[in-house]
């Protein structure tokens, strides 16, 4: 720890660790070796990227010091990758740290000459790469955005996550200052079909737009942040946000193959099956079955698996909220000695107190209140640089859910 605190660059750590990774038998587990490797991990947590699994293999000194013996480089690389994978959970932050762009009602700025500029459509949800998305376009701002997309022929825009008002409306002027922020990584939507429906909807909805999600982008700089604050007399946004972005390369299929052949896939399979068994015991929503779980983990991409996990967790939240509300109503009825709640369909909701009546209505709508504990682990998956990182987070979330369910069953 003292050594790590004195280090100002990875080169000295790389040199130190390189001397501990030499030898015919690979890494020898002695006090010096453990201290050096732990120092490297401590240093990585002090860098801007706290996920040490992203450190390049050269960081362990494969090219530092005297040349290694012939044939040892591949062995050391394999040992290092295995070591990083085994220790990632121990040294990673939970919940993972996320990067946000805080938004203020500032003046517009010009884009850099060589920058990629795309429209930004913030939503209080996640659109996963590889999926299809349909949006109903109501606000004047987004009517204009789609008109501009059609006119320019550039049919891409970015959807980052943001907090919203109840009901999903993103109105920064009405929101708390701490909620006025955008997740740094958004998904890129490609417009596939646009149908005008203003005649059928009395101009309430102008377009029904269908999209495919084609990768991700990092938001670099917001060009007109005031667009998220300005509304007309009816509270509808009148301008859409634009930003400089960097498109991320997610087209490498070997990335997914690396996950499928790793121990993470088998860990995820085991965790989801254990979760299935625990959900059966307490009669909660669960995945399709043990055979289906094995098929999904072996066949689906980590993006698809993340979307499946989100759908499961949403169903579980809805089920738990409904049970909680019915329990509160039952307690209220028993306190008034007005009978039990053996048949919820016979309940006269008008006789309930206003808070219970509103809670019952929300639970029946199937849209629970979802806070940071729900969204932030999923956003960490969105921000992960590769399939192994996404798989590691999926395993961690599943194991945490298993732990909590076991605790509740005790």
mmCIF file of N, CA and C in Angstrom, residues 35-88:
data_model
loop_
_atom_site.group_PDB
_atom_site.id
_atom_site.type_symbol
_atom_site.label_atom_id
_atom_site.label_comp_id
_atom_site.label_asym_id
_atom_site.label_seq_id
_atom_site.Cartn_x
_atom_site.Cartn_y
_atom_site.Cartn_z
ATOM 1 N N UNK A 35 2.626 -8.760 -3.082
ATOM 2 C CA UNK A 35 2.683 -7.329 -2.791
ATOM 3 C C UNK A 35 2.777 -6.518 -4.079
ATOM 4 N N UNK A 36 3.592 -6.966 -5.027
ATOM 5 C CA UNK A 36 3.755 -6.224 -6.271
ATOM 6 C C UNK A 36 2.470 -6.206 -7.079
ATOM 7 N N UNK A 37 1.819 -7.358 -7.174
ATOM 8 C CA UNK A 37 0.579 -7.426 -7.949
ATOM 9 C C UNK A 37 -0.511 -6.611 -7.282
ATOM 10 N N UNK A 38 -0.582 -6.683 -5.956
ATOM 11 C CA UNK A 38 -1.589 -5.898 -5.250
ATOM 12 C C UNK A 38 -1.314 -4.407 -5.411
ATOM 13 N N UNK A 39 -0.040 -4.013 -5.445
ATOM 14 C CA UNK A 39 0.307 -2.612 -5.664
ATOM 15 C C UNK A 39 -0.186 -2.148 -7.026
ATOM 16 N N UNK A 40 -0.053 -3.022 -8.037
ATOM 17 C CA UNK A 40 -0.550 -2.678 -9.369
ATOM 18 C C UNK A 40 -2.055 -2.463 -9.343
ATOM 19 N N UNK A 41 -2.752 -3.323 -8.635
ATOM 20 C CA UNK A 41 -4.204 -3.174 -8.547
ATOM 21 C C UNK A 41 -4.574 -1.905 -7.806
ATOM 22 N N UNK A 42 -3.845 -1.592 -6.733
ATOM 23 C CA UNK A 42 -4.109 -0.354 -6.004
ATOM 24 C C UNK A 42 -3.878 0.851 -6.898
ATOM 25 N N UNK A 43 -2.813 0.811 -7.699
ATOM 26 C CA UNK A 43 -2.550 1.942 -8.585
ATOM 27 C C UNK A 43 -3.681 2.102 -9.582
ATOM 28 N N UNK A 44 -4.188 0.986 -10.117
ATOM 29 C CA UNK A 44 -5.228 1.080 -11.143
ATOM 30 C C UNK A 44 -6.478 1.735 -10.602
ATOM 31 N N UNK A 45 -6.759 1.577 -9.305
ATOM 32 C CA UNK A 45 -7.954 2.204 -8.742
ATOM 33 C C UNK A 45 -7.774 3.701 -8.572
ATOM 34 N N UNK A 46 -6.516 4.215 -8.700
ATOM 35 C CA UNK A 46 -6.269 5.639 -8.571
ATOM 36 C C UNK A 46 -6.263 6.326 -9.931
ATOM 37 N N UNK A 47 -6.433 5.569 -11.020
ATOM 38 C CA UNK A 47 -6.445 6.162 -12.346
ATOM 39 C C UNK A 47 -7.864 6.556 -12.703
ATOM 40 N N UNK A 48 -8.015 7.279 -13.825
ATOM 41 C CA UNK A 48 -9.347 7.739 -14.243
ATOM 42 C C UNK A 48 -10.256 6.579 -14.580
ATOM 43 N N UNK A 49 -9.684 5.450 -15.051
ATOM 44 C CA UNK A 49 -10.494 4.274 -15.356
ATOM 45 C C UNK A 49 -10.279 3.269 -14.248
ATOM 46 N N UNK A 50 -11.244 3.182 -13.319
ATOM 47 C CA UNK A 50 -11.055 2.366 -12.128
ATOM 48 C C UNK A 50 -11.218 0.887 -12.411
ATOM 49 N N UNK A 51 -11.646 0.488 -13.616
ATOM 50 C CA UNK A 51 -11.794 -0.930 -13.926
ATOM 51 C C UNK A 51 -10.445 -1.476 -14.380
ATOM 52 N N UNK A 52 -9.713 -2.110 -13.460
ATOM 53 C CA UNK A 52 -8.357 -2.501 -13.775
ATOM 54 C C UNK A 52 -8.316 -3.594 -14.819
ATOM 55 N N UNK A 53 -9.456 -4.258 -15.098
ATOM 56 C CA UNK A 53 -9.452 -5.302 -16.108
ATOM 57 C C UNK A 53 -9.170 -4.741 -17.492
ATOM 58 N N UNK A 54 -9.237 -3.408 -17.648
ATOM 59 C CA UNK A 54 -8.970 -2.789 -18.940
ATOM 60 C C UNK A 54 -7.497 -2.416 -19.107
ATOM 61 N N UNK A 55 -6.663 -2.655 -18.085
ATOM 62 C CA UNK A 55 -5.240 -2.352 -18.219
ATOM 63 C C UNK A 55 -4.635 -3.212 -19.320
ATOM 64 N N UNK A 56 -3.803 -2.662 -20.190
ATOM 65 C CA UNK A 56 -3.180 -3.468 -21.245
ATOM 66 C C UNK A 56 -2.216 -4.476 -20.655
ATOM 67 N N UNK A 57 -1.995 -5.557 -21.404
ATOM 68 C CA UNK A 57 -1.109 -6.607 -20.904
ATOM 69 C C UNK A 57 0.313 -6.104 -20.663
ATOM 70 N N UNK A 58 0.730 -5.043 -21.381
ATOM 71 C CA UNK A 58 2.081 -4.539 -21.158
ATOM 72 C C UNK A 58 2.246 -3.959 -19.759
ATOM 73 N N UNK A 59 1.118 -3.674 -19.064
ATOM 74 C CA UNK A 59 1.218 -3.076 -17.738
ATOM 75 C C UNK A 59 1.875 -4.014 -16.745
ATOM 76 N N UNK A 60 1.908 -5.329 -17.031
ATOM 77 C CA UNK A 60 2.566 -6.248 -16.111
ATOM 78 C C UNK A 60 4.014 -6.470 -16.488
ATOM 79 N N UNK A 61 4.500 -5.674 -17.441
ATOM 80 C CA UNK A 61 5.921 -5.720 -17.721
ATOM 81 C C UNK A 61 6.350 -6.782 -18.689
ATOM 82 N N UNK A 62 5.475 -7.186 -19.610
ATOM 83 C CA UNK A 62 5.874 -8.207 -20.562
ATOM 84 C C UNK A 62 7.027 -7.729 -21.445
ATOM 85 N N UNK A 63 7.163 -6.399 -21.584
ATOM 86 C CA UNK A 63 8.240 -5.857 -22.404
ATOM 87 C C UNK A 63 9.247 -5.066 -21.560
ATOM 88 N N UNK A 64 9.114 -5.117 -20.248
ATOM 89 C CA UNK A 64 10.036 -4.387 -19.378
ATOM 90 C C UNK A 64 11.157 -5.315 -18.917
ATOM 91 N N UNK A 65 12.340 -4.755 -18.681
ATOM 92 C CA UNK A 65 13.444 -5.535 -18.170
ATOM 93 C C UNK A 65 14.042 -6.438 -19.230
ATOM 94 N N UNK A 66 14.843 -7.423 -18.822
ATOM 95 C CA UNK A 66 15.493 -8.326 -19.769
ATOM 96 C C UNK A 66 14.467 -9.132 -20.548
ATOM 97 N N UNK A 67 14.757 -9.533 -21.778
ATOM 98 C CA UNK A 67 13.805 -10.316 -22.571
ATOM 99 C C UNK A 67 13.458 -11.616 -21.857
ATOM 100 N N UNK A 68 12.195 -12.006 -21.871
ATOM 101 C CA UNK A 68 11.819 -13.263 -21.206
ATOM 102 C C UNK A 68 12.272 -14.464 -22.007
ATOM 103 N N UNK A 69 12.257 -15.616 -21.360
ATOM 104 C CA UNK A 69 12.633 -16.840 -22.042
ATOM 105 C C UNK A 69 11.649 -17.133 -23.171
ATOM 106 N N UNK A 70 12.093 -17.848 -24.168
ATOM 107 C CA UNK A 70 11.270 -18.154 -25.331
ATOM 108 C C UNK A 70 10.022 -18.920 -24.910
ATOM 109 N N UNK A 71 8.905 -18.528 -25.469
ATOM 110 C CA UNK A 71 7.655 -19.236 -25.215
ATOM 111 C C UNK A 71 6.934 -18.810 -23.961
ATOM 112 N N UNK A 72 7.517 -17.878 -23.171
ATOM 113 C CA UNK A 72 6.893 -17.542 -21.894
ATOM 114 C C UNK A 72 5.892 -16.401 -21.996
ATOM 115 N N UNK A 73 5.950 -15.608 -23.075
ATOM 116 C CA UNK A 73 5.058 -14.458 -23.175
ATOM 117 C C UNK A 73 3.600 -14.903 -23.222
ATOM 118 N N UNK A 74 3.293 -15.858 -24.077
ATOM 119 C CA UNK A 74 1.905 -16.324 -24.195
ATOM 120 C C UNK A 74 1.409 -16.892 -22.873
ATOM 121 N N UNK A 75 2.303 -17.613 -22.159
ATOM 122 C CA UNK A 75 1.896 -18.193 -20.883
ATOM 123 C C UNK A 75 1.578 -17.100 -19.877
ATOM 124 N N UNK A 76 2.420 -16.056 -19.837
ATOM 125 C CA UNK A 76 2.189 -14.973 -18.886
ATOM 126 C C UNK A 76 0.932 -14.191 -19.230
ATOM 127 N N UNK A 77 0.709 -13.982 -20.523
ATOM 128 C CA UNK A 77 -0.519 -13.305 -20.924
ATOM 129 C C UNK A 77 -1.745 -14.103 -20.478
ATOM 130 N N UNK A 78 -1.694 -15.409 -20.652
ATOM 131 C CA UNK A 78 -2.814 -16.249 -20.238
ATOM 132 C C UNK A 78 -3.009 -16.193 -18.733
ATOM 133 N N UNK A 79 -1.900 -16.263 -17.983
ATOM 134 C CA UNK A 79 -1.986 -16.193 -16.530
ATOM 135 C C UNK A 79 -2.563 -14.856 -16.077
ATOM 136 N N UNK A 80 -2.109 -13.774 -16.738
ATOM 137 C CA UNK A 80 -2.588 -12.448 -16.340
ATOM 138 C C UNK A 80 -4.070 -12.286 -16.627
ATOM 139 N N UNK A 81 -4.542 -12.730 -17.807
ATOM 140 C CA UNK A 81 -5.968 -12.628 -18.125
ATOM 141 C C UNK A 81 -6.808 -13.427 -17.137
ATOM 142 N N UNK A 82 -6.313 -14.618 -16.770
ATOM 143 C CA UNK A 82 -7.057 -15.427 -15.804
ATOM 144 C C UNK A 82 -7.069 -14.758 -14.438
ATOM 145 N N UNK A 83 -5.923 -14.181 -14.039
ATOM 146 C CA UNK A 83 -5.846 -13.507 -12.751
ATOM 147 C C UNK A 83 -6.800 -12.319 -12.708
ATOM 148 N N UNK A 84 -6.829 -11.503 -13.792
ATOM 149 C CA UNK A 84 -7.720 -10.344 -13.841
ATOM 150 C C UNK A 84 -9.179 -10.782 -13.736
ATOM 151 N N UNK A 85 -9.520 -11.864 -14.462
ATOM 152 C CA UNK A 85 -10.900 -12.317 -14.450
ATOM 153 C C UNK A 85 -11.319 -12.808 -13.070
ATOM 154 N N UNK A 86 -10.407 -13.559 -12.419
ATOM 155 C CA UNK A 86 -10.737 -14.112 -11.103
ATOM 156 C C UNK A 86 -10.870 -13.026 -10.043
ATOM 157 N N UNK A 87 -10.083 -11.951 -10.179
ATOM 158 C CA UNK A 87 -10.061 -10.923 -9.143
ATOM 159 C C UNK A 87 -10.931 -9.712 -9.465
ATOM 160 N N UNK A 88 -11.552 -9.691 -10.644
ATOM 161 C CA UNK A 88 -12.289 -8.488 -11.052
ATOM 162 C C UNK A 88 -13.395 -8.147 -10.061
#
